[in-house]
Short mmCIF file of C-alpha atoms in Angstrom, two decimals:
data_model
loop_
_atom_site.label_atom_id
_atom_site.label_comp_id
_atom_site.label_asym_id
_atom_site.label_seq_id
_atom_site.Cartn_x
_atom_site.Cartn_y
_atom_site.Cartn_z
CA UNK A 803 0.53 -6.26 -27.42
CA UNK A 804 1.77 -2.55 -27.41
CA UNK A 805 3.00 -1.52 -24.35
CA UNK A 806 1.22 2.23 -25.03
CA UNK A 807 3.68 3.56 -22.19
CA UNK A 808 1.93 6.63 -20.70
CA UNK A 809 2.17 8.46 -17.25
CA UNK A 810 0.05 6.13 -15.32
CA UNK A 811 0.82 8.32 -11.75
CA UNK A 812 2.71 9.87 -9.55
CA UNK A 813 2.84 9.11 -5.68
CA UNK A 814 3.27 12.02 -3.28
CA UNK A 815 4.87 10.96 -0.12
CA UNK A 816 3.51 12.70 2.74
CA UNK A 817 4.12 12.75 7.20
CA UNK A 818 0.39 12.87 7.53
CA UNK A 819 -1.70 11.00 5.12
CA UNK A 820 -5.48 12.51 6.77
CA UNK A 821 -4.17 16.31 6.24
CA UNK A 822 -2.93 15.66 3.09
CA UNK A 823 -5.73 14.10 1.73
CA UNK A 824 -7.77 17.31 3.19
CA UNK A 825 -5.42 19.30 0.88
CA UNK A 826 -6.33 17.40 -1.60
CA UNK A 827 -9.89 18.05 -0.58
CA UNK A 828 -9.64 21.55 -1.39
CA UNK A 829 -7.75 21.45 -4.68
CA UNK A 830 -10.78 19.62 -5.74
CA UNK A 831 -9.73 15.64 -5.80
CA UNK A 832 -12.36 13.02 -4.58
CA UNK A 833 -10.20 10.74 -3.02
CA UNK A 834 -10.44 6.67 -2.63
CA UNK A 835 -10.81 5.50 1.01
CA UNK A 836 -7.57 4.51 2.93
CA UNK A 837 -5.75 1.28 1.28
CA UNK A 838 -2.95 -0.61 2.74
CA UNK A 839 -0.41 -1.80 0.64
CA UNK A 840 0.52 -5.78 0.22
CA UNK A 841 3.84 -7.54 -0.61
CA UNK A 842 5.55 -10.87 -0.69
CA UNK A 843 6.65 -12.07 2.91
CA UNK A 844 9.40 -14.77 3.07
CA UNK A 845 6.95 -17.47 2.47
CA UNK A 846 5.25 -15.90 -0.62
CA UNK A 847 2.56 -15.03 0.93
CA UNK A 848 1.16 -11.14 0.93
CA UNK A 849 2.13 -9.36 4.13
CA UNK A 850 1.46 -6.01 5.32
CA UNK A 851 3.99 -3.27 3.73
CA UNK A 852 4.08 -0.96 6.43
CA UNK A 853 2.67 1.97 4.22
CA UNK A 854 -0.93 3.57 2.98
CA UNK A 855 -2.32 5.46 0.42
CA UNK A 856 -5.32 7.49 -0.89
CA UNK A 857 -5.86 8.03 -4.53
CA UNK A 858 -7.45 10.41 -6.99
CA UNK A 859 -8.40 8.58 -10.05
CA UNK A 860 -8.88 10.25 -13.19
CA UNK A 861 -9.76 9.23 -16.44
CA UNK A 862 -6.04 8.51 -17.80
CA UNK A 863 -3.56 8.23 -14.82
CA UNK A 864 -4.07 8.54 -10.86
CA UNK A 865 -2.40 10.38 -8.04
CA UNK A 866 -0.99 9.03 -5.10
CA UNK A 867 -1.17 10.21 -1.53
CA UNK A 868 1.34 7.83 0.38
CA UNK A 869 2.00 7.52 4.27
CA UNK A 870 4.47 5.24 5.97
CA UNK A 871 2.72 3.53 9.19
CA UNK A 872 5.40 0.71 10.23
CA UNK A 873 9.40 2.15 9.28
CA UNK A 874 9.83 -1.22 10.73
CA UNK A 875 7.65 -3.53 8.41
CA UNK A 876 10.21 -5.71 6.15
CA UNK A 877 9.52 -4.51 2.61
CA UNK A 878 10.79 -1.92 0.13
CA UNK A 879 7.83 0.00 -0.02
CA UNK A 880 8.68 1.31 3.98
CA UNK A 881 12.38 1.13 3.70
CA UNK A 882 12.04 3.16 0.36
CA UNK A 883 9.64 5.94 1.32
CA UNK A 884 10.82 6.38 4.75
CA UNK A 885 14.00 7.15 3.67
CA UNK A 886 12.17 9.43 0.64
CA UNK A 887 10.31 11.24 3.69
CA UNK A 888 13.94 12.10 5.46
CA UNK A 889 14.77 13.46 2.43
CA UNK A 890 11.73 15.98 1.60
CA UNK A 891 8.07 15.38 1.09
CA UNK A 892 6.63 15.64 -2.15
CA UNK A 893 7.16 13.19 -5.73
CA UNK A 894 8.75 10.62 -5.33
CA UNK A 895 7.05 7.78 -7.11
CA UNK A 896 7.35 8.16 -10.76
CA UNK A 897 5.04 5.30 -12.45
CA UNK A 898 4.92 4.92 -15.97
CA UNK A 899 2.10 2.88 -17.20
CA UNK A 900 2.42 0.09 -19.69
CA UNK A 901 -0.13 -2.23 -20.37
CA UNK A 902 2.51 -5.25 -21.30
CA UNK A 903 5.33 -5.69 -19.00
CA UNK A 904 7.03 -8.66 -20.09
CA UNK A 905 7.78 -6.42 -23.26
CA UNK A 906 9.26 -3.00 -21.52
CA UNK A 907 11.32 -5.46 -19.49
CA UNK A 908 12.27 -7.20 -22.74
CA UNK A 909 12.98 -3.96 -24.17
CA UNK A 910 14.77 -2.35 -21.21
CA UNK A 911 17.08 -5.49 -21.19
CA UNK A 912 17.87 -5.32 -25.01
CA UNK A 913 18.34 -1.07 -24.10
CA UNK A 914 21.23 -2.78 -21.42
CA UNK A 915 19.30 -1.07 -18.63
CA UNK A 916 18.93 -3.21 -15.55
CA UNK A 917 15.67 -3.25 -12.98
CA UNK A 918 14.39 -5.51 -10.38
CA UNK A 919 11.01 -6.64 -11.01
CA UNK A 920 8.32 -6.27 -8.11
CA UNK A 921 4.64 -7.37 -7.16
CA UNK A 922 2.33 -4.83 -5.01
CA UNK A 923 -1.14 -5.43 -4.45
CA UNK A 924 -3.68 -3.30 -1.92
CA UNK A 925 -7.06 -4.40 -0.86
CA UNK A 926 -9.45 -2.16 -2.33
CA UNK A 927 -13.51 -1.91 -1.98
CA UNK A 928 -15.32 -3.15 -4.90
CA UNK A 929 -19.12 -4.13 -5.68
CA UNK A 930 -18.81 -7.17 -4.64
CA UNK A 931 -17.06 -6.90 -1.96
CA UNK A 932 -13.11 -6.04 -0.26
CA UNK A 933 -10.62 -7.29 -2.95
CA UNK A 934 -6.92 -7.33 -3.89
CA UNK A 935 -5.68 -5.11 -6.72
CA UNK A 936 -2.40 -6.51 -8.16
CA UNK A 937 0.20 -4.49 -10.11
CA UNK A 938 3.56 -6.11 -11.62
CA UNK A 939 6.08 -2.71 -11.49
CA UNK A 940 9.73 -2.64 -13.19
CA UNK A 941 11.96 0.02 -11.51
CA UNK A 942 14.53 1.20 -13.57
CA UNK A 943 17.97 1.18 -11.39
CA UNK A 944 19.67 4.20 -13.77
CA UNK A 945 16.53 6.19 -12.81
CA UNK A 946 16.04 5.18 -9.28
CA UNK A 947 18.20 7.06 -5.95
CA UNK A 948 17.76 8.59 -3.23
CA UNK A 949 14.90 11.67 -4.63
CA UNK A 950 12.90 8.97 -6.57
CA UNK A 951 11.89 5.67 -7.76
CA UNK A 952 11.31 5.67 -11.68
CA UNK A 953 9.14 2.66 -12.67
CA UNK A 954 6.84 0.70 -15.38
CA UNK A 955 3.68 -0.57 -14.11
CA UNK A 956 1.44 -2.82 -15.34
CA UNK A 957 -1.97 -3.08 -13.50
CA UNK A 958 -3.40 -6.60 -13.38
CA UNK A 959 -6.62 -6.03 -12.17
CA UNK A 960 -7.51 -2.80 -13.66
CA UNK A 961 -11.32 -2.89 -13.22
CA UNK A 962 -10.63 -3.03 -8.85
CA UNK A 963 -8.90 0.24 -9.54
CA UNK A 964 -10.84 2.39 -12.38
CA UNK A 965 -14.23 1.75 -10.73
CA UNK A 966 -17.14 3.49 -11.99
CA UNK A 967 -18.21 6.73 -10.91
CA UNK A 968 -14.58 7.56 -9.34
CA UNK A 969 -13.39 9.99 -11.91
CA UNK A 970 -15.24 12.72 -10.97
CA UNK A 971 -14.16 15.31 -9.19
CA UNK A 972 -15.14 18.54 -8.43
CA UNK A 973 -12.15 20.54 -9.84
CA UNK A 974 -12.89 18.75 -13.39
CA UNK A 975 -9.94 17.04 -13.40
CA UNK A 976 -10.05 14.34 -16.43
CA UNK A 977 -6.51 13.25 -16.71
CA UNK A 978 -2.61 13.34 -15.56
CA UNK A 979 -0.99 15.63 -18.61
CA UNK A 980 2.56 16.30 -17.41
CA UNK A 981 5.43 15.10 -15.10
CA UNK A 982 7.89 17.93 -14.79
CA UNK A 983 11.37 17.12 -13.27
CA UNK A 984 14.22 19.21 -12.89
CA UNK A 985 18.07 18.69 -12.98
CA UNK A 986 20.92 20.65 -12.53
CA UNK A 987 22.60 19.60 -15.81
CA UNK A 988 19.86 17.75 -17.56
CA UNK A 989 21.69 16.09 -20.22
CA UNK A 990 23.01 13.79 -17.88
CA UNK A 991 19.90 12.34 -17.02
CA UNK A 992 18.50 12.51 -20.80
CA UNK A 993 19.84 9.58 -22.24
CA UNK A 994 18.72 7.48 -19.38
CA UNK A 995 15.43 8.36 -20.30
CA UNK A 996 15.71 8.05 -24.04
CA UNK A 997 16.83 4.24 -23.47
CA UNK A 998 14.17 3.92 -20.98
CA UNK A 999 11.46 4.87 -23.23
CA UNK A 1000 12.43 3.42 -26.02
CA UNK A 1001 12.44 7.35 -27.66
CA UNK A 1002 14.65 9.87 -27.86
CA UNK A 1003 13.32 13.21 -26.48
CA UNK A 1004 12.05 16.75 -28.16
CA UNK A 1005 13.54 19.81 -27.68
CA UNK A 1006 11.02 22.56 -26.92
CA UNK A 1007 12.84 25.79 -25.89
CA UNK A 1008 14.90 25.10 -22.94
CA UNK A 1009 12.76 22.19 -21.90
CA UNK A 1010 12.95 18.41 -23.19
CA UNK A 1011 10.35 16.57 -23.62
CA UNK A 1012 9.00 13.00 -23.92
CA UNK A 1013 5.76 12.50 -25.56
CA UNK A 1014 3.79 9.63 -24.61
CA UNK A 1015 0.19 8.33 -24.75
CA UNK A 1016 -1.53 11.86 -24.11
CA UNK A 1017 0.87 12.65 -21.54
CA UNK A 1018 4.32 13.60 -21.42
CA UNK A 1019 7.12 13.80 -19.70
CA UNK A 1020 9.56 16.95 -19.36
CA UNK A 1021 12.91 17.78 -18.02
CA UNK A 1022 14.31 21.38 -17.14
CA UNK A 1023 16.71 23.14 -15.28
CA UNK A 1024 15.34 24.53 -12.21
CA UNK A 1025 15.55 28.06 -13.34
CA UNK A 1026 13.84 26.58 -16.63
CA UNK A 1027 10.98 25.16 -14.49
CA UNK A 1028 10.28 28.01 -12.55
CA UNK A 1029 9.33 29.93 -16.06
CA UNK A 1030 6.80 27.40 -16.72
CA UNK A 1031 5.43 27.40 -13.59
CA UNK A 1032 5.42 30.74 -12.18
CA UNK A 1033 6.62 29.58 -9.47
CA UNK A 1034 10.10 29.05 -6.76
CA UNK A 1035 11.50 25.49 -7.58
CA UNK A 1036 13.17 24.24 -4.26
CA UNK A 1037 16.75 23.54 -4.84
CA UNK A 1038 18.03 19.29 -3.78
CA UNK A 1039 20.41 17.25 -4.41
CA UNK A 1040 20.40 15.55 -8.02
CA UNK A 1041 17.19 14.77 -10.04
CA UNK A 1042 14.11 15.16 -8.64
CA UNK A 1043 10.20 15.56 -9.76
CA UNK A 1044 9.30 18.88 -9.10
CA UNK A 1045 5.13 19.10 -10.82
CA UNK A 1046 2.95 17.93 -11.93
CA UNK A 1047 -0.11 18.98 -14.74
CA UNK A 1048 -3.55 18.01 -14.48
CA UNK A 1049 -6.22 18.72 -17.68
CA UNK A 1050 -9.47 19.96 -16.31
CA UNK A 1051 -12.46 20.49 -18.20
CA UNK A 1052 -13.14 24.10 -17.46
CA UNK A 1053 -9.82 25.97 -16.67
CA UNK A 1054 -12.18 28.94 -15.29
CA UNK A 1055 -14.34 26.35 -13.01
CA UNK A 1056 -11.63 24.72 -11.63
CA UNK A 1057 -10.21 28.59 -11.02
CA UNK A 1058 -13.47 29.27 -9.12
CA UNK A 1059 -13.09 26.45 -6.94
CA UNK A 1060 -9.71 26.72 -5.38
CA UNK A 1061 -10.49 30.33 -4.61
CA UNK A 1062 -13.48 29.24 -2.63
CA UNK A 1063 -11.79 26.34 -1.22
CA UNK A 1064 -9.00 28.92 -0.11
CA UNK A 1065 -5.95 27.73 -2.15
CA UNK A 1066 -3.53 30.07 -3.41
CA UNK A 1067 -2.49 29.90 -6.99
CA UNK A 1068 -0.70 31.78 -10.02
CA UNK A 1069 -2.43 32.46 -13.07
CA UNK A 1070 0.60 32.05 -15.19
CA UNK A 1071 1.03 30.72 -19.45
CA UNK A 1072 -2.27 30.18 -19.38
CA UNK A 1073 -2.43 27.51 -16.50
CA UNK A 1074 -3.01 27.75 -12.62
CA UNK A 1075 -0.30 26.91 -10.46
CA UNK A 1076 -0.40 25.96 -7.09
CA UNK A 1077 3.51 26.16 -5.31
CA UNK A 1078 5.35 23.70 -3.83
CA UNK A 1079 5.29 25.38 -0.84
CA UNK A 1080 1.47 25.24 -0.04
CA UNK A 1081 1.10 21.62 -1.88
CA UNK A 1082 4.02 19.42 0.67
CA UNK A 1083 6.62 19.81 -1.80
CA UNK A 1084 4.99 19.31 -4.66
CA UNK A 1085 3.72 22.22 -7.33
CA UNK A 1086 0.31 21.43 -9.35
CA UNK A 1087 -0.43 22.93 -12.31
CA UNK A 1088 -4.52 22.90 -13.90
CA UNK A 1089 -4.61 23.32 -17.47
CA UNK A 1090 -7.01 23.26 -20.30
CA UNK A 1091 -6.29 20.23 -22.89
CA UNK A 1092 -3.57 21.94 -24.66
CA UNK A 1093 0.08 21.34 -23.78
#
């Protein structure tokens, strides 16, 4: 099976889950009903993780809204995003979506890259009923610190998560196009990502760029990023994800409705930009289904 890597999501940690998700109201995202995450206690068995998310599922790729509600729950998903909320809110799950992940490990190992394989699951409502979505993910230890966790994930019950009828939303948004992070000096941080992809990058002015399974990934300098965006880039410590792209159907629609939702944007290279100042952190870009 071909792993078909692709940007599966992105999860933006946030201090208050119900005004973010009204944020996300107004940029247009229908978003999933609260889910609390799942993972292994001592015994095997699924505990509570001490975090919670909302979702916006497109047609190719999700975002993530994620909350931590026990700092004290014993699992990686509090310990990690607690400490990723001292830092700064905003990206800080970086999910790459493969759909077999005994081969990206397999691959990753041959690449000498070393990760620590994880289980998740979430109960989620479905037609018949509350159920458990399961995901296998495979962070990547060269791409994972203190800004970010960079991992493969394989869903394992996709049909609990891309439900019918929850890809529509009234900004038009139909898929996750870009991941945008910045870096200081980002050929450092390049060949980590060329062995974890199994690729080596394109170069596309100042930017590089991964292509993927209509999506992509790009790396900039911060001064680099703020030309594409239009936008101030906040300045931290090492690597970090600074935007994201969503295609829309109607670039002009999806115009209309942040201006009547009240959401400030940029008009800028053809794409609308909200900041990272009035999105938690986080910059969003809407674009038509050209790169």
């Amino acid at each position: 099976m071909s792993e078909a890597l692709q940007l599966d999501h992105v999860g933006h940690v946030v201090a208050d889950l119900p005004a973010a998700s009204a944020l996300y109201a107004r940029l247009g995202f229908d978003l999933m009903p609260v889910s609390h995450h799942q993972t292994p206690g001592p015994d095997g068995r699924m505990v509570p993780a001490g975090t919670a998310n909302q979702c916006a599922m497109l047609e190719q790729g999700y975002l993530e809204l994620l909350m931590v509600t026990n700092r004290d729950a014993p699992s990686y998903s509090a310990r990690e995003n607690a400490g990723f909320l001292d830092r700064f809110e905003g990206l800080h799950l970086l999910a790459m979506g493969t759909l077999d992940a005994e081969a990206t490990r397999a691959r990753l190992t041959q690449a000498g890259m070393a990760f620590a394989p994880r289980q998740l699951g979430r109960m989620v409502d479905s037609p018949s009923g509350p159920a458990e979505a399961q995901f296998r993910l495979t962070p990547v230890n060269e791409l994972t610190d203190g800004n970010s966790v960079f991992f493969f994930i394989e869903h394992a019950t996709r049909e609990l998560v891309w439900q019918p009828g929850l890809t529509r939303h009234p900004n038009g948004a139909k898929r996750l196009s870009e991941l945008l992070i910045v870096a200081d000096d980002p050929g450092a941080v390049a060949g980590r990502l060329d062995r974890a992809f199994g690729r080596a990058a394109k170069s596309a002015g100042d930017t590089l760029v991964w292509e993927l399974e209509r999506s992509r990934l790009l790396l900039a300098t911060p001064q680099a990023a703020e030309a594409r965006l239009g936008t101030p880039v906040a300045r931290r410590n090492g690597a970090n994800a600074a935007a994201f792209a969503v295609e829309v159907a109607d670039l002009a629609a999806a115009g209309r409705q942040l201006a009547e939702s009240g959401v400030r944007f940029v008009e800028h290279g053809g794409r609308l930009t909200v900041s990272q100042a009035d999105c938690l952190g986080t910059a969003i870009q809407f674009c038509g289904d050209k790169p």
